[in-house]
């Protein structure tokens, strides 16, 4: 039985408990085997366990004959962009993204920074489990080379995008407070902001891996940033998660916006520049539908997971894609979520909007509230049963009062959609939990929709008392 977590984004566990050096080395050897001992770019976030993890990973990659290009401490999108520019066969980033400080993990990408598909992750797991490693002999051991320009190259690539005009951003001189949670964005993001001509106030930008607040930049974690934006009379506050692929925003009046706004602003900004499709996951805010309607473009919905969004973006040639977590993909740069590119897009949006404040731009967005709850069930098997029953009931009983006027989307879990609201039921891949998310114009409506759906799930389970509802 595994004690670490494997998901579409890679492997994660608690250092010293569920993730140890041996496991990390075995995963690196499995990955070195997977890429045939070719060139692999590595990078890591600032976690204090990253030093150990780097050595464990190097052992596995060198043993399988890989030529390692080490981008050092940098955001995940920076490492993947390095892989793209070097045409490397693989990337391995040591990060646990937004998980707490005692966690770490590995994220894998294939050639040129392309995220692994589910089938490829399964193949990697097969190699890991079977220990079918391609171990190199004495003469074919791998090598390590430091790559010191990853951060500068990433900044240069962003500034080169045709939707950036430094002339305009430098004349607007946006005053920004940036909170990097002492994570991997601590160096690159303040530098990028200065290049854009912003007045920068750094908060928690010491890349030492000691997190001053929760690693996930939820509104509750951003008190210090909200206070700083107000006391410094800044135009905007930005915060990253630890590996800086996500970005969230605090308005000029010190109010933290839901992470859904990052993608919404970025999409609005990009659609003002050019026309093209948008791709979002099924659980991303319907603000995006309204924005797509307003601009007369199409929105495609995918299963939850950056990999699915990327695949759909490539098929539809979409101009932007992302998730409600604050992760946005800019295909001109690369096909992965990039918190630094989001900073540039939003600073440019402000600079293009004459004297508008970010609070005014937020107020002009379509307004919805999300409600997120989960139903804890005794086992994954129970979760499967509940999902099957829910699907059958909602498909068979379209005439239920609860269903009136709704359409069903079965892309990922079960989503019921009305004109101005939706609710989705999804099974967790890693724990015995069913997640119920809803969105509606008011918080009361969203909560009522979430609760009525949870009640139906309990009815489907024939009143089993073995489940527990909690807010998330
Ligand atoms: Mg992240």
CSV table of C-alpha atoms and ligand atoms in Angstrom, one decimal:
chain,number,residue,atom,x,y,z
A,1,UNK,CA,0.0,0.0,0.0
A,2,UNK,CA,1.4,3.4,-1.0
A,3,UNK,CA,1.6,6.0,1.6
A,4,UNK,CA,2.2,9.0,-0.7
A,5,UNK,CA,-0.4,10.5,-3.1
A,6,UNK,CA,-0.2,10.0,-6.8
A,7,UNK,CA,-2.4,12.3,-9.0
A,8,UNK,CA,-2.4,13.8,-12.4
A,9,UNK,CA,0.0,16.4,-11.2
A,10,UNK,CA,2.6,13.9,-9.9
A,11,UNK,CA,3.6,12.6,-6.5
A,12,UNK,CA,3.2,14.3,-3.1
A,13,UNK,CA,3.8,13.3,0.5
A,14,UNK,CA,5.0,14.4,3.9
A,15,UNK,CA,8.7,14.5,4.3
A,16,UNK,CA,10.0,12.2,6.9
A,17,UNK,CA,6.7,10.3,7.0
A,18,UNK,CA,5.2,9.4,3.7
A,19,UNK,CA,7.9,10.7,1.3
A,20,UNK,CA,11.5,9.6,1.9
A,21,UNK,CA,14.8,9.8,0.0
A,22,UNK,CA,14.5,6.2,-1.3
A,23,UNK,CA,11.0,6.9,-2.8
A,24,UNK,CA,12.3,10.1,-4.5
A,25,UNK,CA,15.3,8.3,-5.9
A,26,UNK,CA,13.1,5.4,-7.2
A,27,UNK,CA,10.7,7.9,-8.9
A,28,UNK,CA,13.6,9.8,-10.4
A,29,UNK,CA,15.1,6.5,-11.7
A,30,UNK,CA,11.7,5.5,-13.1
A,31,UNK,CA,11.5,8.9,-14.8
A,32,UNK,CA,15.0,8.6,-16.2
A,33,UNK,CA,14.0,5.3,-17.6
A,34,UNK,CA,10.8,6.8,-19.0
A,35,UNK,CA,12.7,9.4,-20.9
A,36,UNK,CA,15.3,6.9,-22.1
A,37,UNK,CA,18.2,8.5,-20.2
A,38,UNK,CA,18.1,11.7,-22.3
A,39,UNK,CA,18.1,15.4,-21.2
A,40,UNK,CA,16.0,16.3,-18.1
A,41,UNK,CA,15.5,19.8,-16.7
A,42,UNK,CA,15.1,19.9,-13.0
A,43,UNK,CA,14.0,22.8,-10.8
A,44,UNK,CA,12.6,23.1,-7.3
A,45,UNK,CA,10.6,25.4,-5.1
A,46,UNK,CA,12.0,26.8,-1.8
A,47,UNK,CA,10.9,24.1,0.6
A,48,UNK,CA,13.5,23.3,3.2
A,49,UNK,CA,13.3,19.6,2.2
A,50,UNK,CA,14.1,20.6,-1.4
A,51,UNK,CA,17.9,20.3,-0.8
A,52,UNK,CA,17.5,16.6,0.3
A,53,UNK,CA,15.0,15.9,-2.4
A,54,UNK,CA,17.3,17.4,-5.1
A,55,UNK,CA,20.1,15.0,-4.1
A,56,UNK,CA,17.8,12.0,-4.0
A,57,UNK,CA,16.4,12.9,-7.5
A,58,UNK,CA,19.9,13.5,-8.9
A,59,UNK,CA,20.9,10.0,-7.8
A,60,UNK,CA,18.0,8.4,-9.7
A,61,UNK,CA,18.5,10.5,-12.8
A,62,UNK,CA,22.3,10.1,-12.9
A,63,UNK,CA,22.0,6.3,-12.3
A,64,UNK,CA,19.8,6.1,-15.4
A,65,UNK,CA,22.3,8.0,-17.5
A,66,UNK,CA,20.4,11.3,-17.8
A,67,UNK,CA,22.0,14.6,-18.8
A,68,UNK,CA,20.6,16.9,-16.1
A,69,UNK,CA,20.1,20.6,-16.6
A,70,UNK,CA,19.6,22.1,-13.2
A,71,UNK,CA,17.6,25.4,-13.3
A,72,UNK,CA,17.9,25.6,-9.5
A,73,UNK,CA,15.2,27.2,-7.3
A,74,UNK,CA,12.6,28.6,-9.6
A,75,UNK,CA,8.9,28.5,-10.3
A,76,UNK,CA,7.4,25.3,-12.0
A,77,UNK,CA,6.5,27.3,-15.2
A,78,UNK,CA,10.1,28.6,-15.3
A,79,UNK,CA,11.5,25.1,-15.2
A,80,UNK,CA,9.1,23.9,-17.9
A,81,UNK,CA,9.8,26.9,-20.1
A,82,UNK,CA,13.6,26.1,-19.8
A,83,UNK,CA,12.7,22.6,-21.0
A,84,UNK,CA,10.9,24.0,-23.9
A,85,UNK,CA,13.7,26.3,-25.0
A,86,UNK,CA,16.3,23.6,-24.6
A,87,UNK,CA,14.1,21.0,-26.3
A,88,UNK,CA,14.7,18.7,-23.4
A,89,UNK,CA,13.1,15.2,-23.3
A,90,UNK,CA,11.8,15.7,-19.8
A,91,UNK,CA,11.4,17.9,-16.7
A,92,UNK,CA,11.1,17.0,-13.1
A,93,UNK,CA,10.2,19.7,-10.7
A,94,UNK,CA,10.5,19.2,-6.9
A,95,UNK,CA,7.5,20.9,-5.5
A,96,UNK,CA,4.3,20.3,-3.5
A,97,UNK,CA,2.7,23.5,-5.0
A,98,UNK,CA,0.2,24.8,-2.5
A,99,UNK,CA,0.4,22.0,0.1
A,100,UNK,CA,1.6,22.8,3.6
A,101,UNK,CA,5.2,23.3,4.6
A,102,UNK,CA,5.9,19.7,5.6
A,103,UNK,CA,5.0,18.3,2.2
A,104,UNK,CA,7.1,18.0,-0.9
A,105,UNK,CA,6.6,16.1,-4.2
A,106,UNK,CA,7.6,15.7,-7.8
A,107,UNK,CA,5.9,17.0,-10.9
A,108,UNK,CA,6.8,15.5,-14.3
A,109,UNK,CA,6.7,16.7,-17.8
A,110,UNK,CA,7.6,15.0,-21.1
A,111,UNK,CA,9.4,16.6,-24.1
A,112,UNK,CA,9.8,20.4,-24.2
A,113,UNK,CA,7.9,20.8,-20.9
A,114,UNK,CA,4.7,19.1,-22.1
A,115,UNK,CA,2.6,17.9,-19.1
A,116,UNK,CA,2.3,14.1,-18.9
A,117,UNK,CA,-0.9,12.5,-20.1
A,118,UNK,CA,-2.7,10.0,-17.8
A,119,UNK,CA,-1.4,7.1,-19.9
A,120,UNK,CA,2.1,8.3,-19.6
A,121,UNK,CA,1.8,8.8,-15.8
A,122,UNK,CA,0.5,5.2,-15.7
A,123,UNK,CA,3.5,4.0,-17.6
A,124,UNK,CA,5.8,5.9,-15.2
A,125,UNK,CA,4.0,4.3,-12.2
A,126,UNK,CA,4.4,0.9,-13.9
A,127,UNK,CA,8.2,1.4,-14.1
A,128,UNK,CA,8.3,2.7,-10.5
A,129,UNK,CA,6.3,-0.3,-9.2
A,130,UNK,CA,8.2,-3.0,-11.2
A,131,UNK,CA,11.6,-1.3,-10.6
A,132,UNK,CA,12.2,-2.0,-14.2
A,133,UNK,CA,15.0,0.7,-14.3
A,134,UNK,CA,17.3,1.4,-17.2
A,135,UNK,CA,20.4,1.5,-15.0
A,136,UNK,CA,23.5,2.8,-16.7
A,137,UNK,CA,26.9,1.1,-16.4
A,138,UNK,CA,30.1,2.8,-15.1
A,139,UNK,CA,30.9,4.4,-18.4
A,140,UNK,CA,27.4,5.8,-19.1
A,141,UNK,CA,26.5,7.5,-15.8
A,142,UNK,CA,24.6,10.8,-16.2
A,143,UNK,CA,25.9,14.3,-15.7
A,144,UNK,CA,24.7,17.6,-14.1
A,145,UNK,CA,25.0,21.0,-15.5
A,146,UNK,CA,23.8,24.2,-13.8
A,147,UNK,CA,21.6,26.5,-15.8
A,148,UNK,CA,21.6,30.0,-14.4
A,149,UNK,CA,19.6,32.0,-16.8
A,150,UNK,CA,16.2,30.3,-16.4
A,151,UNK,CA,14.6,33.2,-14.4
A,152,UNK,CA,16.0,36.0,-16.8
A,153,UNK,CA,14.9,34.0,-19.8
A,154,UNK,CA,11.4,33.6,-18.5
A,155,UNK,CA,11.1,37.3,-17.8
A,156,UNK,CA,12.5,38.1,-21.3
A,157,UNK,CA,10.0,35.7,-22.9
A,158,UNK,CA,7.1,37.3,-21.1
A,159,UNK,CA,8.1,40.8,-22.0
A,160,UNK,CA,8.4,39.7,-25.7
A,161,UNK,CA,4.8,38.7,-25.9
A,162,UNK,CA,2.9,40.9,-28.3
A,163,UNK,CA,0.2,41.7,-25.7
A,164,UNK,CA,2.8,43.4,-23.5
A,165,UNK,CA,3.6,47.1,-24.1
A,166,UNK,CA,6.3,48.2,-21.6
A,167,UNK,CA,5.9,51.7,-22.8
A,168,UNK,CA,2.4,51.8,-21.5
A,169,UNK,CA,3.1,49.8,-18.3
A,170,UNK,CA,6.1,52.1,-17.5
A,171,UNK,CA,4.0,55.2,-17.9
A,172,UNK,CA,1.2,53.9,-15.7
A,173,UNK,CA,3.8,52.9,-12.9
A,174,UNK,CA,1.3,50.6,-11.0
A,175,UNK,CA,2.1,50.4,-7.3
A,176,UNK,CA,2.1,46.8,-6.4
A,177,UNK,CA,2.5,44.8,-3.1
A,178,UNK,CA,3.7,41.2,-4.0
A,179,UNK,CA,3.5,38.4,-1.5
A,180,UNK,CA,5.4,35.3,-2.6
A,181,UNK,CA,5.0,33.3,0.7
A,182,UNK,CA,8.8,33.0,0.6
A,183,UNK,CA,8.4,30.6,-2.2
A,184,UNK,CA,9.8,30.1,-5.7
A,185,UNK,CA,8.3,33.4,-7.1
A,186,UNK,CA,10.3,35.5,-4.6
A,187,UNK,CA,13.0,36.5,-7.0
A,188,UNK,CA,11.4,36.4,-10.4
A,189,UNK,CA,8.1,38.2,-9.7
A,190,UNK,CA,9.6,41.4,-8.1
A,191,UNK,CA,12.1,41.6,-11.0
A,192,UNK,CA,9.4,41.2,-13.6
A,193,UNK,CA,7.3,43.9,-11.9
A,194,UNK,CA,10.3,46.3,-11.9
A,195,UNK,CA,10.8,45.5,-15.6
A,196,UNK,CA,7.2,46.5,-16.2
A,197,UNK,CA,7.9,49.8,-14.5
A,198,UNK,CA,5.9,49.1,-11.4
A,199,UNK,CA,6.6,50.5,-7.9
A,200,UNK,CA,7.2,47.3,-6.0
A,201,UNK,CA,6.7,46.6,-2.3
A,202,UNK,CA,8.0,43.1,-1.5
A,203,UNK,CA,6.2,41.0,1.2
A,204,UNK,CA,7.5,37.6,2.1
A,205,UNK,CA,9.9,37.5,-0.9
A,206,UNK,CA,12.8,35.8,0.9
A,207,UNK,CA,13.2,32.4,-0.8
A,208,UNK,CA,14.0,30.5,2.3
A,209,UNK,CA,11.0,28.1,2.4
A,210,UNK,CA,9.6,29.3,5.7
A,211,UNK,CA,6.0,30.1,4.9
A,212,UNK,CA,4.6,33.0,6.9
A,213,UNK,CA,1.0,31.9,6.1
A,214,UNK,CA,-0.8,29.0,4.5
A,215,UNK,CA,0.9,28.0,1.2
A,216,UNK,CA,-2.4,28.2,-0.7
A,217,UNK,CA,-3.2,31.8,-1.3
A,218,UNK,CA,-6.8,31.6,-0.2
A,219,UNK,CA,-8.5,34.9,0.9
A,220,UNK,CA,-8.0,33.8,4.6
A,221,UNK,CA,-4.2,33.5,4.1
A,222,UNK,CA,-3.8,37.0,2.8
A,223,UNK,CA,-4.5,39.3,5.8
A,224,UNK,CA,-1.0,40.7,5.8
A,225,UNK,CA,-1.1,41.5,2.1
A,226,UNK,CA,-4.5,43.1,2.4
A,227,UNK,CA,-3.3,45.3,5.2
A,228,UNK,CA,-0.1,46.2,3.3
A,229,UNK,CA,-2.1,47.2,0.2
A,230,UNK,CA,-4.2,49.6,2.3
A,231,UNK,CA,-1.4,51.0,4.4
A,232,UNK,CA,0.9,51.6,1.4
A,233,UNK,CA,-2.0,53.0,-0.7
A,234,UNK,CA,-1.1,50.5,-3.4
A,235,UNK,CA,-3.0,50.0,-6.7
A,236,UNK,CA,-3.1,46.2,-6.4
A,237,UNK,CA,-1.8,43.2,-4.3
A,238,UNK,CA,-0.6,39.9,-5.9
A,239,UNK,CA,0.1,36.6,-4.2
A,240,UNK,CA,1.5,33.3,-5.5
A,241,UNK,CA,1.3,29.8,-4.3
A,242,UNK,CA,4.8,28.3,-3.4
A,243,UNK,CA,5.7,27.2,-6.9
A,244,UNK,CA,4.2,30.4,-8.4
A,245,UNK,CA,2.1,28.8,-11.2
A,246,UNK,CA,-0.9,30.5,-9.6
A,247,UNK,CA,-1.7,34.1,-8.9
A,248,UNK,CA,-4.5,35.7,-6.8
A,249,UNK,CA,-5.4,39.4,-6.5
A,250,UNK,CA,-6.1,41.9,-3.7
A,251,UNK,CA,-7.9,45.1,-4.8
A,252,UNK,CA,-6.8,48.6,-4.1
A,253,UNK,CA,-9.2,48.8,-1.2
A,254,UNK,CA,-7.5,45.8,0.4
A,255,UNK,CA,-10.2,43.2,-0.5
A,256,UNK,CA,-8.9,39.7,-1.5
A,257,UNK,CA,-10.7,38.5,-4.7
A,258,UNK,CA,-11.7,34.9,-5.2
A,259,UNK,CA,-9.0,33.1,-7.2
A,260,UNK,CA,-11.6,32.8,-10.0
A,261,UNK,CA,-11.0,36.5,-10.9
A,262,UNK,CA,-7.4,35.9,-12.1
A,263,UNK,CA,-8.5,33.8,-15.1
A,264,UNK,CA,-11.6,36.1,-15.7
A,265,UNK,CA,-9.4,39.2,-15.9
A,266,UNK,CA,-6.8,37.5,-18.0
A,267,UNK,CA,-9.5,36.2,-20.4
A,268,UNK,CA,-11.1,39.7,-20.6
A,269,UNK,CA,-7.7,41.2,-21.2
A,270,UNK,CA,-6.7,38.8,-24.0
A,271,UNK,CA,-10.1,39.0,-25.7
A,272,UNK,CA,-9.7,42.8,-25.9
A,273,UNK,CA,-6.5,42.2,-27.9
A,274,UNK,CA,-7.7,39.3,-30.2
A,275,UNK,CA,-10.5,36.9,-30.8
A,276,UNK,CA,-10.3,33.2,-30.1
A,277,UNK,CA,-11.7,30.4,-28.0
A,278,UNK,CA,-11.4,30.0,-24.3
A,279,UNK,CA,-10.9,26.7,-22.4
A,280,UNK,CA,-11.9,26.2,-18.8
A,281,UNK,CA,-12.5,23.2,-16.5
A,282,UNK,CA,-16.1,22.2,-15.6
A,283,UNK,CA,-15.7,23.7,-12.1
A,284,UNK,CA,-14.4,27.1,-13.2
A,285,UNK,CA,-16.7,30.1,-12.6
A,286,UNK,CA,-19.4,31.0,-15.2
A,287,UNK,CA,-17.9,34.5,-15.3
A,288,UNK,CA,-16.0,32.9,-18.2
A,289,UNK,CA,-19.2,32.0,-20.1
A,290,UNK,CA,-20.4,35.6,-19.7
A,291,UNK,CA,-17.0,37.0,-20.9
A,292,UNK,CA,-17.0,34.6,-23.9
A,293,UNK,CA,-20.6,35.6,-24.7
A,294,UNK,CA,-19.8,39.3,-24.5
A,295,UNK,CA,-16.9,38.9,-26.9
A,296,UNK,CA,-18.8,36.4,-29.2
A,297,UNK,CA,-16.3,33.6,-28.8
A,298,UNK,CA,-16.6,30.0,-27.8
A,299,UNK,CA,-15.8,28.4,-24.4
A,300,UNK,CA,-14.9,24.8,-24.1
A,301,UNK,CA,-15.2,23.0,-20.8
A,302,UNK,CA,-12.9,20.1,-19.8
A,303,UNK,CA,-12.4,17.7,-16.9
A,304,UNK,CA,-10.6,19.1,-13.9
A,305,UNK,CA,-6.8,19.1,-14.3
A,306,UNK,CA,-4.4,21.4,-16.2
A,307,UNK,CA,-3.4,18.5,-18.6
A,308,UNK,CA,-7.0,18.3,-19.9
A,309,UNK,CA,-7.2,22.1,-20.4
A,310,UNK,CA,-3.9,22.0,-22.3
A,311,UNK,CA,-5.1,19.2,-24.6
A,312,UNK,CA,-8.3,21.0,-25.5
A,313,UNK,CA,-6.4,24.3,-26.0
A,314,UNK,CA,-4.2,22.6,-28.5
A,315,UNK,CA,-7.1,21.0,-30.4
A,316,UNK,CA,-9.1,24.2,-30.6
A,317,UNK,CA,-6.2,26.7,-31.0
A,318,UNK,CA,-7.6,28.6,-28.0
A,319,UNK,CA,-6.0,31.9,-27.0
A,320,UNK,CA,-6.3,31.4,-23.3
A,321,UNK,CA,-7.2,28.6,-20.8
A,322,UNK,CA,-7.1,27.9,-17.1
A,323,UNK,CA,-8.7,26.9,-13.9
A,324,UNK,CA,-10.5,28.8,-11.1
A,325,UNK,CA,-7.6,28.2,-8.8
A,326,UNK,CA,-5.7,31.2,-10.2
A,327,UNK,CA,-3.8,29.1,-12.8
A,328,UNK,CA,-3.9,30.6,-16.3
A,329,UNK,CA,-2.3,29.2,-19.5
A,330,UNK,CA,-0.8,31.6,-22.1
A,331,UNK,CA,-0.1,29.5,-25.2
A,332,UNK,CA,2.2,32.0,-26.7
A,333,UNK,CA,4.6,31.3,-23.9
A,334,UNK,CA,3.9,27.6,-23.0
A,335,UNK,CA,1.2,25.1,-22.3
A,336,UNK,CA,1.2,25.3,-18.5
A,337,UNK,CA,-0.2,27.6,-15.8
A,338,UNK,CA,2.1,30.6,-15.3
A,339,UNK,CA,1.7,33.0,-12.4
A,340,UNK,CA,4.3,35.4,-13.7
A,341,UNK,CA,2.6,35.7,-17.1
A,342,UNK,CA,-0.6,36.4,-15.2
A,343,UNK,CA,1.1,39.3,-13.3
A,344,UNK,CA,2.2,40.8,-16.7
A,345,UNK,CA,-1.3,40.4,-18.2
A,346,UNK,CA,-3.0,42.1,-15.2
A,347,UNK,CA,-0.5,44.9,-15.0
A,348,UNK,CA,-1.0,45.4,-18.7
A,349,UNK,CA,-4.8,45.3,-18.2
A,350,UNK,CA,-4.6,48.1,-15.6
A,351,UNK,CA,-2.2,50.1,-17.8
A,352,UNK,CA,-4.6,49.8,-20.8
A,353,UNK,CA,-7.6,50.8,-18.7
A,354,UNK,CA,-6.7,54.5,-18.4
A,355,UNK,CA,-7.3,55.4,-14.7
A,356,UNK,CA,-9.5,52.5,-13.8
A,357,UNK,CA,-8.8,50.8,-10.4
A,358,UNK,CA,-8.7,47.1,-10.1
A,359,UNK,CA,-11.7,47.3,-7.6
A,360,UNK,CA,-13.7,49.0,-10.4
A,361,UNK,CA,-12.7,46.4,-13.0
A,362,UNK,CA,-13.7,43.7,-10.5
A,363,UNK,CA,-17.1,45.4,-9.9
A,364,UNK,CA,-17.7,45.4,-13.6
A,365,UNK,CA,-17.3,41.6,-13.8
A,366,UNK,CA,-20.4,39.4,-13.8
A,367,UNK,CA,-21.0,38.6,-10.1
A,368,UNK,CA,-21.4,35.1,-8.8
A,369,UNK,CA,-20.6,33.3,-5.6
A,370,UNK,CA,-19.2,29.8,-5.3
A,371,UNK,CA,-20.1,27.3,-2.5
A,372,UNK,CA,-17.8,24.3,-1.9
A,373,UNK,CA,-18.8,21.4,0.3
A,374,UNK,CA,-17.7,17.8,0.6
A,375,UNK,CA,-19.4,14.6,1.6
A,376,UNK,CA,-17.2,12.2,3.5
A,377,UNK,CA,-18.1,8.6,2.8
A,378,UNK,CA,-16.7,5.4,4.3
A,379,UNK,CA,-14.7,4.3,1.3
A,380,UNK,CA,-13.8,4.9,-2.3
A,381,UNK,CA,-16.2,2.1,-3.2
A,382,UNK,CA,-19.1,3.9,-1.5
A,383,UNK,CA,-18.1,7.0,-3.4
A,384,UNK,CA,-18.3,5.1,-6.7
A,385,UNK,CA,-21.8,3.7,-5.7
A,386,UNK,CA,-23.1,7.2,-4.8
A,387,UNK,CA,-21.8,8.6,-8.1
A,388,UNK,CA,-23.5,5.8,-10.1
A,389,UNK,CA,-26.8,6.3,-8.2
A,390,UNK,CA,-26.6,10.1,-8.7
A,391,UNK,CA,-26.0,9.7,-12.4
A,392,UNK,CA,-28.8,7.2,-12.8
A,393,UNK,CA,-31.2,9.3,-10.8
A,394,UNK,CA,-30.5,12.6,-12.5
A,395,UNK,CA,-30.6,11.0,-16.0
A,396,UNK,CA,-33.8,9.1,-15.3
A,397,UNK,CA,-35.6,11.8,-13.4
A,398,UNK,CA,-35.2,14.9,-15.5
A,399,UNK,CA,-38.7,15.9,-14.3
A,400,UNK,CA,-37.7,16.2,-10.7
A,401,UNK,CA,-38.5,19.6,-9.2
A,402,UNK,CA,-34.9,19.8,-8.3
A,403,UNK,CA,-33.9,19.4,-12.0
A,404,UNK,CA,-36.4,21.8,-13.6
A,405,UNK,CA,-34.8,23.7,-16.5
A,406,UNK,CA,-31.4,22.2,-16.1
A,407,UNK,CA,-29.1,20.6,-18.6
A,408,UNK,CA,-26.6,17.9,-17.7
A,409,UNK,CA,-22.8,17.9,-18.4
A,410,UNK,CA,-21.0,14.6,-17.8
A,411,UNK,CA,-17.5,15.7,-18.8
A,412,UNK,CA,-16.2,15.2,-15.2
A,413,UNK,CA,-18.6,13.9,-12.5
A,414,UNK,CA,-22.1,15.2,-12.9
A,415,UNK,CA,-22.8,18.9,-13.5
A,416,UNK,CA,-26.3,20.4,-13.7
A,417,UNK,CA,-26.5,23.8,-15.4
A,418,UNK,CA,-29.2,26.4,-15.4
A,419,UNK,CA,-29.2,29.9,-17.0
A,420,UNK,CA,-27.4,31.6,-14.2
A,421,UNK,CA,-26.1,28.8,-11.9
A,422,UNK,CA,-24.7,25.3,-11.8
A,423,UNK,CA,-23.8,22.5,-9.4
A,424,UNK,CA,-21.3,19.8,-9.8
A,425,UNK,CA,-20.8,16.5,-8.0
A,426,UNK,CA,-17.3,14.9,-8.4
A,427,UNK,CA,-15.5,12.0,-6.7
A,428,UNK,CA,-12.1,12.8,-5.3
A,429,UNK,CA,-9.3,10.8,-6.8
A,430,UNK,CA,-7.3,10.6,-3.6
A,431,UNK,CA,-9.7,10.3,-0.6
A,432,UNK,CA,-13.1,8.9,0.1
A,433,UNK,CA,-14.9,12.1,-0.5
A,434,UNK,CA,-17.5,13.5,-2.9
A,435,UNK,CA,-17.1,17.2,-3.7
A,436,UNK,CA,-20.1,19.3,-4.3
A,437,UNK,CA,-19.5,22.7,-5.8
A,438,UNK,CA,-22.1,25.2,-6.8
A,439,UNK,CA,-22.2,28.7,-8.2
A,440,UNK,CA,-25.1,31.2,-8.3
A,441,UNK,CA,-25.7,35.0,-8.3
A,442,UNK,CA,-25.9,35.2,-4.5
A,443,UNK,CA,-24.2,33.2,-1.7
A,444,UNK,CA,-27.6,32.1,-0.3
A,445,UNK,CA,-28.6,30.7,-3.7
A,446,UNK,CA,-25.3,28.9,-4.1
A,447,UNK,CA,-25.5,27.4,-0.6
A,448,UNK,CA,-29.1,26.3,-1.1
A,449,UNK,CA,-28.1,24.6,-4.4
A,450,UNK,CA,-25.1,22.8,-2.7
A,451,UNK,CA,-27.3,21.7,0.2
A,452,UNK,CA,-30.2,20.4,-1.8
A,453,UNK,CA,-27.7,18.4,-3.9
A,454,UNK,CA,-26.1,17.0,-0.8
A,455,UNK,CA,-29.5,16.0,0.5
A,456,UNK,CA,-30.3,14.2,-2.7
A,457,UNK,CA,-27.0,12.3,-2.4
A,458,UNK,CA,-28.0,11.2,1.1
A,459,UNK,CA,-31.3,10.0,-0.2
A,460,UNK,CA,-29.5,8.0,-2.9
A,461,UNK,CA,-27.5,6.4,-0.2
A,462,UNK,CA,-30.8,5.4,1.5
A,463,UNK,CA,-30.2,7.6,4.5
A,464,UNK,CA,-26.9,6.0,5.4
A,465,UNK,CA,-25.6,7.8,8.5
A,466,UNK,CA,-22.0,6.9,7.6
A,467,UNK,CA,-21.4,10.2,5.8
A,468,UNK,CA,-20.4,13.6,7.0
A,469,UNK,CA,-20.8,17.0,5.3
A,470,UNK,CA,-18.1,19.7,5.7
A,471,UNK,CA,-17.4,23.1,4.1
A,472,UNK,CA,-14.2,23.3,2.1
B,1,LIG,MG1,1.2,25.5,-7.8
